Short mmCIF file of C-alpha atoms in Angstrom, two decimals:
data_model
loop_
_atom_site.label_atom_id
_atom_site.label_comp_id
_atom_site.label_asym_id
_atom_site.label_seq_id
_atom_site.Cartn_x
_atom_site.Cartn_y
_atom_site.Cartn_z
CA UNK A 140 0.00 0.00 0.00
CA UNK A 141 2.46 2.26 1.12
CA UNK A 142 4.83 1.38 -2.16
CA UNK A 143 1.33 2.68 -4.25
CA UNK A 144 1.12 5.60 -2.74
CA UNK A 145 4.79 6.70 -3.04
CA UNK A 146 3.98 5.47 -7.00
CA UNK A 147 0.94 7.71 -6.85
CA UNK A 148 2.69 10.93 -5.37
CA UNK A 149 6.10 10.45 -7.70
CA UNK A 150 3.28 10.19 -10.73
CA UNK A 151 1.42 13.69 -9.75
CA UNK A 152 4.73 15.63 -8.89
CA UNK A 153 5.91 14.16 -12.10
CA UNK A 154 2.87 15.94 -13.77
CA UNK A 155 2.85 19.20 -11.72
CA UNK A 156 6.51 19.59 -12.76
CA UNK A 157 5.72 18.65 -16.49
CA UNK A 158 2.84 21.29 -16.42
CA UNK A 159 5.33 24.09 -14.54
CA UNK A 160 7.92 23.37 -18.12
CA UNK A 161 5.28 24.00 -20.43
CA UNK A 162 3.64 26.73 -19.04
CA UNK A 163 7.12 28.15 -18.46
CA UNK A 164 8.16 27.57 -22.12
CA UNK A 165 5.38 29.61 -22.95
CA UNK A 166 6.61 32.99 -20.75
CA UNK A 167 9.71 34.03 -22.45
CA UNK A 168 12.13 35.70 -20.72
CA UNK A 169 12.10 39.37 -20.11
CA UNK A 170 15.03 40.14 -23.39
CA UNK A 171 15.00 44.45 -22.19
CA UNK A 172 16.43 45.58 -19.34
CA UNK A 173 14.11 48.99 -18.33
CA UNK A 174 16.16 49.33 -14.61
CA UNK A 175 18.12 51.85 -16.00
CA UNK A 176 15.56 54.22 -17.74
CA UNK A 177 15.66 57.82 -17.65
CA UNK A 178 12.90 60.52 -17.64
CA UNK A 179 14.45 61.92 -21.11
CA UNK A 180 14.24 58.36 -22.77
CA UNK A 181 9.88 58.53 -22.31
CA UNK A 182 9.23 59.58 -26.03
CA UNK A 183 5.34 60.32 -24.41
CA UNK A 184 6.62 62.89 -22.16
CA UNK A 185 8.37 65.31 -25.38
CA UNK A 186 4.95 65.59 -26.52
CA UNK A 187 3.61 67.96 -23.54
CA UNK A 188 2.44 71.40 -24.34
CA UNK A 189 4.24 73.98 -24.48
CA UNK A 190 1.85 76.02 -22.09
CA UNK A 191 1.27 74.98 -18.26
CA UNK A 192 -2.51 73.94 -17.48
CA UNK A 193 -1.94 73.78 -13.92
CA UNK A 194 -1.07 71.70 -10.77
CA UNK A 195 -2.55 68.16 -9.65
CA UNK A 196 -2.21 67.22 -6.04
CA UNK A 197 -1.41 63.43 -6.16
CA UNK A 198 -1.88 61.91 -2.43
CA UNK A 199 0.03 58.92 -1.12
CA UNK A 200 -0.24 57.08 2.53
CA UNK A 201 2.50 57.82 5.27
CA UNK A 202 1.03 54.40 6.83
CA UNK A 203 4.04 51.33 6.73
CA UNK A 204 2.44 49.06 8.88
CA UNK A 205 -0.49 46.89 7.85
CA UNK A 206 -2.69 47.20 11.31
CA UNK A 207 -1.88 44.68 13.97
CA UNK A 208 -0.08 42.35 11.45
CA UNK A 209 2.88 43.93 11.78
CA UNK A 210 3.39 43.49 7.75
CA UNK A 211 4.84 45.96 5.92
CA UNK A 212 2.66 48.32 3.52
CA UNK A 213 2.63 51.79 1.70
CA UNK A 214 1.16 53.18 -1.29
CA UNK A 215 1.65 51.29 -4.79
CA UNK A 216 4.89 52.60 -6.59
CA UNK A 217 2.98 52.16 -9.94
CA UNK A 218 0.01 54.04 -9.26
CA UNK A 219 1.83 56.84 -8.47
CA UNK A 220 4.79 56.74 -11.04
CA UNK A 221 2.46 56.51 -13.96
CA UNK A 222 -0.19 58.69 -13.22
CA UNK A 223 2.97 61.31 -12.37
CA UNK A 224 4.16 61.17 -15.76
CA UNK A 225 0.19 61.41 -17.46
CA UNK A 226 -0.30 64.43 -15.92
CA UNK A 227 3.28 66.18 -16.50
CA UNK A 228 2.73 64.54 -20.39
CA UNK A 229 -0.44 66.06 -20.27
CA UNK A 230 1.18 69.86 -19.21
CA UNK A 231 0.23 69.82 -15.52
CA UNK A 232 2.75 70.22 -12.81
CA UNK A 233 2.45 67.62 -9.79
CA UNK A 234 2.92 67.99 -6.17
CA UNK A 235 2.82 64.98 -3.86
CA UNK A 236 1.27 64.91 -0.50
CA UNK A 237 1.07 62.50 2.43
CA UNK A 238 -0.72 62.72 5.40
CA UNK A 239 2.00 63.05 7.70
CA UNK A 240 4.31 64.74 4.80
CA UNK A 241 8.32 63.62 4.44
CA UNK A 242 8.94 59.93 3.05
CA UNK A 243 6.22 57.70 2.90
CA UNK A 244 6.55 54.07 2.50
CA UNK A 245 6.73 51.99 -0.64
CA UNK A 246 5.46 48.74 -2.01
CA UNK A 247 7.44 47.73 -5.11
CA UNK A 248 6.81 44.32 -7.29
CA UNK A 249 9.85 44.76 -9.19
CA UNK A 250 8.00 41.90 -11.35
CA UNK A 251 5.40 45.04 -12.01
CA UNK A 252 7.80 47.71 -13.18
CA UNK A 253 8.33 49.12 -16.53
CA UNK A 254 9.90 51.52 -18.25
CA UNK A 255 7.50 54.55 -16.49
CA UNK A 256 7.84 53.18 -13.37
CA UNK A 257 11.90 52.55 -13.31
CA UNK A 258 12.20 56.43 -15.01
CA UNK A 259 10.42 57.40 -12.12
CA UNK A 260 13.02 55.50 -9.47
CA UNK A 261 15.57 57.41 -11.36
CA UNK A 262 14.05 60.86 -11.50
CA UNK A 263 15.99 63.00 -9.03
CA UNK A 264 12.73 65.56 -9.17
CA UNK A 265 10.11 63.26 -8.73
CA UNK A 266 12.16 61.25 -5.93
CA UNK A 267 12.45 64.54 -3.92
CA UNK A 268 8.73 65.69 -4.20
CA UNK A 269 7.87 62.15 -3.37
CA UNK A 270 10.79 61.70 -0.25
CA UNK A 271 9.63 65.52 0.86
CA UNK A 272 6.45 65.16 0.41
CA UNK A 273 3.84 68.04 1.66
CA UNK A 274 2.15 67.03 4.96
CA UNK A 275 -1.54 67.43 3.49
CA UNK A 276 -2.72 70.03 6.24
CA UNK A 277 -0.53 72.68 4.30
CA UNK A 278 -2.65 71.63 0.92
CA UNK A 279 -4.90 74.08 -0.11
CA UNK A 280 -7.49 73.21 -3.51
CA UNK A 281 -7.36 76.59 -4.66
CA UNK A 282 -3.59 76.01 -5.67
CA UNK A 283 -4.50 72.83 -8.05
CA UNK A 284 -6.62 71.65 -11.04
CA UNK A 285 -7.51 68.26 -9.42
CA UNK A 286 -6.73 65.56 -6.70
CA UNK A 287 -6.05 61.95 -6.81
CA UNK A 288 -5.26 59.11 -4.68
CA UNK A 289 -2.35 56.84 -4.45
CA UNK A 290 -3.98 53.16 -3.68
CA UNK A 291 -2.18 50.75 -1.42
CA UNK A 292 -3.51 48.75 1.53
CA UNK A 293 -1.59 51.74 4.13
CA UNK A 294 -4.43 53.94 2.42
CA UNK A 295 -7.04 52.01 4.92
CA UNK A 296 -5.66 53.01 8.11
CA UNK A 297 -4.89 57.01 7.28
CA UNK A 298 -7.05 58.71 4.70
CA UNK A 299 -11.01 57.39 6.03
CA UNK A 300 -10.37 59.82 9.13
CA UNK A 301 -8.02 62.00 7.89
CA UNK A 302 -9.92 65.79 8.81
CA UNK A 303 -7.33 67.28 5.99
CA UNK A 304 -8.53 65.18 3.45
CA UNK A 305 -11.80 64.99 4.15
CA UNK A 306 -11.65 69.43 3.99
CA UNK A 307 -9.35 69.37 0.55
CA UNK A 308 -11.85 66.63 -0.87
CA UNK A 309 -14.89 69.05 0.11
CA UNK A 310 -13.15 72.08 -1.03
CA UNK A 311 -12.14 70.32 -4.33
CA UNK A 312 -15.64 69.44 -4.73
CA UNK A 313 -17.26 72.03 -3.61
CA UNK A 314 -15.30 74.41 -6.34
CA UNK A 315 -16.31 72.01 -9.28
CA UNK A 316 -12.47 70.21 -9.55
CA UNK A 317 -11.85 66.65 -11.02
CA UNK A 318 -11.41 64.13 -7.67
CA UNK A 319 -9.87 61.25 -8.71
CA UNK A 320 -8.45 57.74 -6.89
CA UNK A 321 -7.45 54.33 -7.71
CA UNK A 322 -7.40 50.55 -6.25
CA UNK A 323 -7.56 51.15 -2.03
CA UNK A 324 -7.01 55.05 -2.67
CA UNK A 325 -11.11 55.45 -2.98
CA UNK A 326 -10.77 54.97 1.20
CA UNK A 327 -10.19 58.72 1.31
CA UNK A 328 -13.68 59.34 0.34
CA UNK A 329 -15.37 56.83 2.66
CA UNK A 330 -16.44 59.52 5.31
CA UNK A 331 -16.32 62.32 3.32
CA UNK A 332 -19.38 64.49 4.25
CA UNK A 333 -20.48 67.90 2.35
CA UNK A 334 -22.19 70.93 4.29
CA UNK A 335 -25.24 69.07 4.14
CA UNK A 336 -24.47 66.41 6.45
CA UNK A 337 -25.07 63.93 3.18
CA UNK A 338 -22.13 61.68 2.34
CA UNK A 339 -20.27 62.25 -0.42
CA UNK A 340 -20.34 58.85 -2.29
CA UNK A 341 -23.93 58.44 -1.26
CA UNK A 342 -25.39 57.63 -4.29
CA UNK A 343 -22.42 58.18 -6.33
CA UNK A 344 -20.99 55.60 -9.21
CA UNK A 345 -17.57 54.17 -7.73
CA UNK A 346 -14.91 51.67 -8.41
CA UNK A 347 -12.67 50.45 -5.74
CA UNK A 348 -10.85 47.10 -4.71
CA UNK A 349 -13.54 44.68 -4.29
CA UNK A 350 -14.16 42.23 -1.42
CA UNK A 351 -12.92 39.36 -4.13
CA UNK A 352 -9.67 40.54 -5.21
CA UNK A 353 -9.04 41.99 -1.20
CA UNK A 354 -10.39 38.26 -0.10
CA UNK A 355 -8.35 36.34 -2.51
CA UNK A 356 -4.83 37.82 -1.82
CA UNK A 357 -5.39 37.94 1.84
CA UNK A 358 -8.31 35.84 3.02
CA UNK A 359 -8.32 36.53 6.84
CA UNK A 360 -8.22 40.42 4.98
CA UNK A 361 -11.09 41.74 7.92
CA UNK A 362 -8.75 40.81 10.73
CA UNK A 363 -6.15 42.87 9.56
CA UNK A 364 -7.63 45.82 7.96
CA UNK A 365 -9.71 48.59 9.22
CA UNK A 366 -13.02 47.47 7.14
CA UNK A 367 -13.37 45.67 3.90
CA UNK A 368 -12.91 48.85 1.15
CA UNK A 369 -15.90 47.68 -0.57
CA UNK A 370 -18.30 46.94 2.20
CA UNK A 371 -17.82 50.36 3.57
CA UNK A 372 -18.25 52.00 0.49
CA UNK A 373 -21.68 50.49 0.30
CA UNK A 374 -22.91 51.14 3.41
CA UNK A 375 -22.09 54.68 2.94
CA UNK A 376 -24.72 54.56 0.05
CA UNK A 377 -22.21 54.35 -2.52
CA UNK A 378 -22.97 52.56 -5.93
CA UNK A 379 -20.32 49.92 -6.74
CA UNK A 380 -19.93 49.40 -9.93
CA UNK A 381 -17.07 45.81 -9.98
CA UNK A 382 -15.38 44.76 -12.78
CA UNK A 383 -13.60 41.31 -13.46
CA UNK A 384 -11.05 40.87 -10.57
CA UNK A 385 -7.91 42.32 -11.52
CA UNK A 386 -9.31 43.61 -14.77
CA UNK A 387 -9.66 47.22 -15.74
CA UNK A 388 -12.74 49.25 -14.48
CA UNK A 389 -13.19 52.30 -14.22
CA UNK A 390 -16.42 54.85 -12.47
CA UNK A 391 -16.91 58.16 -13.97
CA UNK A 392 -19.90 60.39 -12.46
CA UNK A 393 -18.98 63.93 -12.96
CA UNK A 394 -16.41 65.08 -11.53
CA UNK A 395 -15.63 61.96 -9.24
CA UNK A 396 -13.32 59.23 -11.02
CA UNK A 397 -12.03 56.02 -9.49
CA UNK A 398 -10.38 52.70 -11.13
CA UNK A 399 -10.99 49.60 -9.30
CA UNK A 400 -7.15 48.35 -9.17
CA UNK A 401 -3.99 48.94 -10.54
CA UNK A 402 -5.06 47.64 -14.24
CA UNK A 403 -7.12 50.80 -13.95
CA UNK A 404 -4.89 53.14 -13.44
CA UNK A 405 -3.86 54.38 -16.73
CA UNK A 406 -7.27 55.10 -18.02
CA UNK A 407 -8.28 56.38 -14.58
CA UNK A 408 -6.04 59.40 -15.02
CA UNK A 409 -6.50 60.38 -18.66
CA UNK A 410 -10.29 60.09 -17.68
CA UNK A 411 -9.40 62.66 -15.14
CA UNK A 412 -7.31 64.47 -17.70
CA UNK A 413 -10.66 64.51 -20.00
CA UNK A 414 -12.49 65.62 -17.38
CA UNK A 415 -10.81 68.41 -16.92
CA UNK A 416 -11.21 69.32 -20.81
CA UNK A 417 -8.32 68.31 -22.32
CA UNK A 418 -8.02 65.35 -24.98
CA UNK A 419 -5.20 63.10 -23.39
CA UNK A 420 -1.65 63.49 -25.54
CA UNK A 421 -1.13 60.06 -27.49
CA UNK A 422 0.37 56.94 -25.84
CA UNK A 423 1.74 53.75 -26.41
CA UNK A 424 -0.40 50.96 -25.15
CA UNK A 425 1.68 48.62 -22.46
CA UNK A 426 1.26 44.96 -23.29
CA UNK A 427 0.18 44.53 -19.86
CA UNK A 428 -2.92 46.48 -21.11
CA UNK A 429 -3.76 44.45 -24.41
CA UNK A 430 -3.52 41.86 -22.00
CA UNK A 431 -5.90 42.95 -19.99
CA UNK A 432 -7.78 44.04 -23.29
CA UNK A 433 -8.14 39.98 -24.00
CA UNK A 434 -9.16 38.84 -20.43
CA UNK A 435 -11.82 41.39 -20.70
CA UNK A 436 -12.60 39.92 -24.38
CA UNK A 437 -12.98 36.31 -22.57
CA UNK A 438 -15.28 37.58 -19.71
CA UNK A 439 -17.52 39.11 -21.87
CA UNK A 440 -17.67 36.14 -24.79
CA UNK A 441 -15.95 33.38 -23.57
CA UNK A 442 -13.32 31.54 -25.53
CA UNK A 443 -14.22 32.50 -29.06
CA UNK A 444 -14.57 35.73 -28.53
CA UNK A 445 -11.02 36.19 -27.00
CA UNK A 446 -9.25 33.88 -29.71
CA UNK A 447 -10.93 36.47 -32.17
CA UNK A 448 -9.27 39.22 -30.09
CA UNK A 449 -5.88 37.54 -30.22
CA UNK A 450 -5.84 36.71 -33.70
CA UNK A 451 -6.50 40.88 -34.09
CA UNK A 452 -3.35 41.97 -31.75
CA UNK A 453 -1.60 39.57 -33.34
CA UNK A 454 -2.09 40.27 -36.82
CA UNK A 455 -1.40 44.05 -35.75
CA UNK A 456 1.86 45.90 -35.71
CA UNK A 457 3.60 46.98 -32.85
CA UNK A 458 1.20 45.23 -30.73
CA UNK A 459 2.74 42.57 -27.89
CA UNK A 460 1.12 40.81 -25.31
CA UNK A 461 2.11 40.56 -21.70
CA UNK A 462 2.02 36.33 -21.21
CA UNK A 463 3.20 36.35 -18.15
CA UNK A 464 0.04 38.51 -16.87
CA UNK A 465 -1.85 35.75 -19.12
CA UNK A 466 -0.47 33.10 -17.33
CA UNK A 467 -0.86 34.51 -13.79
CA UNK A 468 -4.73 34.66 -14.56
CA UNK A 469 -4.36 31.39 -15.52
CA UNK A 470 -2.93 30.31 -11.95
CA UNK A 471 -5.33 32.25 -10.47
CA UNK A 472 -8.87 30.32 -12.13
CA UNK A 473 -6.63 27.07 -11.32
CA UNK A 474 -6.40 27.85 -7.73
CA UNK A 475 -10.20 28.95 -7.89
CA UNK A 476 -10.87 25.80 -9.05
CA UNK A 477 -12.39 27.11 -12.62
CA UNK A 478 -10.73 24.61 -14.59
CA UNK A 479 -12.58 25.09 -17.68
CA UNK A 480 -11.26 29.17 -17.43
CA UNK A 481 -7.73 27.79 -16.76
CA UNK A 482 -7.33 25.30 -19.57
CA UNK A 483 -8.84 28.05 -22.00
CA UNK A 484 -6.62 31.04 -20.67
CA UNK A 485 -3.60 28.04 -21.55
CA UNK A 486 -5.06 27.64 -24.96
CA UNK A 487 -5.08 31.54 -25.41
CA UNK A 488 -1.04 31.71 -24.14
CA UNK A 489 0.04 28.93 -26.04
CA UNK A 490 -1.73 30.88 -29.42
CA UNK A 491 -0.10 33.99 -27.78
CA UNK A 492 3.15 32.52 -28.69
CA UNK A 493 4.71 34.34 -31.62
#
């Protein structure tokens, strides 16, 4: 019996590892090195006017500690470094604040990066407005276009009660200015309340990070953090609109805009840029976002649907896909048990494969 099982396991690790090869083959290796990129080298930024539109006040969280886990935290280095460079490509100047101003912590997935986000590690300007950043009691709205919010879990424990924010957020509001935040940064507008005593999401179309994706990364997520971003949102009369986990979606009503995770960050910002009436200058699409472009394909048609969508990028020029981000989705429906989704997102990397 014993001899039968040992048979057994050495057969199924035999087939995990054959599995982990071929999905493997199918990710190639990264063949550019972007660690080294410099502001100059963003062709997108040499294409900002000529005349300054203004200032946006982008807001990160001063909070390093993830409540009374004692893990680390801070806001998300690429929802800041790319939304940085959107506005500056877009002719605003940017000034970033923090609750208790001076460094905030970081969270960097180096397997995240790209070139934006490495020019922005290497941007002696941006790195000193971000390590000196204004504490946001010295923020005033009359000084800037528009606000947005940094996401990152830290956001949870200091922007719901933040007085500051919740005055600049009014004030922004109040004088008709674009409000924008992404992923766990919507927690800044949780308690927001006008001179009415009524809430300002009540009844307002938001995106945030859902109770899935928070659930699914870290599924004893209520222990840890303040309140689940979603569930609080609701109760405060929001209305959610979710997307696909880890998908792009993005809420626009009026003047408020918010992206439910860091997929949605791109067009969460040039929304903002819209909003406040300018057409967004061209740019490149990242292959993590014709990735994301595909998954959102599959949702909403299943298999065909997304093959057709494929065959299109692939049959364009200059177009790429991001497999690893393909395959990661893949692991994910596998470890949800949605093994029809898994074996399909497989078929779709393996066509991927130019």
């Amino acid at each position: 019996m014993l001899k039968k099982s040992f048979i057994a396991l050495l057969m199924v690790s035999g087939l995990c590892l054959g599995l982990f090869l071929w999905l493997k083959s199918l990710i190639p290796q990264p063949d550019q090195d972007f660690s080294q990129t410099q502001p100059g080298e963003l062709r997108y930024l040499k294409q900002k006017p000529s005349q300054s539109r203004g200032k946006v006040l982008v807001v990160v969280t001063s909070s390093g500690i993830m409540g009374a886990s004692g893990k680390a935290t801070g806001y998300e280095l690429t929802e800041l470094a790319r939304p940085y460079y959107v506005f500056l490509a877009n002719g605003f100047g940017v000034d970033i604040a923090s609750p208790q101003g001076g460094q905030p912590p970081v969270v960097i997935d180096r397997d995240d990066l790209g070139p934006f986000d490495y020019a922005f590690l290497n941007d002696p300007q941006a790195q000193y407005k971000v390590n000196y950043s204004i504490p946001i009691a010295q923020a005033s709205a009359k000084d800037y276009q528009a606000i947005f919010f940094v996401g990152g879990k830290g956001t949870m424990f200091d922007f719901p009660n933040n007085t500051s924010i919740q005055v600049l957020v009014r004030d922004f509001y109040r004088s008709g200015k674009v409000i924008g935040a992404v992923c766990h940064g919507p927690a800044a507008l949780v308690h927001v309340r006008m001179e009415t005593g009524e809430l300002l999401v009540a009844g307002r179309r938001i995106s945030a990070f859902t109770n899935e994706e928070e659930l699914f990364l870290i599924p004893d997520a209520e222990q840890h953090l303040p309140f689940l971003l979603e569930d609080r949102l609701r109760a405060q009369g929001a209305i959610m609109q979710p997307g696909p986990a880890y998908l792009e979606q993005v809420s626009v009503d009026g003047q408020l805009i918010t992206g439910q995770n860091p997929w949605s960050t791109w067009q969460t910002v040039e929304r903002m840029v819209e909003a406040m009436g300018y057409t967004p200058v061209p740019r490149q699409v990242t292959p993590a976002e014709y990735t994301v472009e595909l998954l959102l394909a599959y949702e909403q048609g299943g298999f065909a649907q997304a093959a057709q969508k494929l065959q299109q990028l692939n049959s364009d020029q200059g177009t790429e896909i991001d497999r690893r981000l393909l395959a990661m989705h893949g692991v994910v429906a596998a470890m949800r048990w949605e093994l029809g989704k898994t074996l399909d997102l497989l078929r779709l990397l393996r066509r991927s494969k130019k």
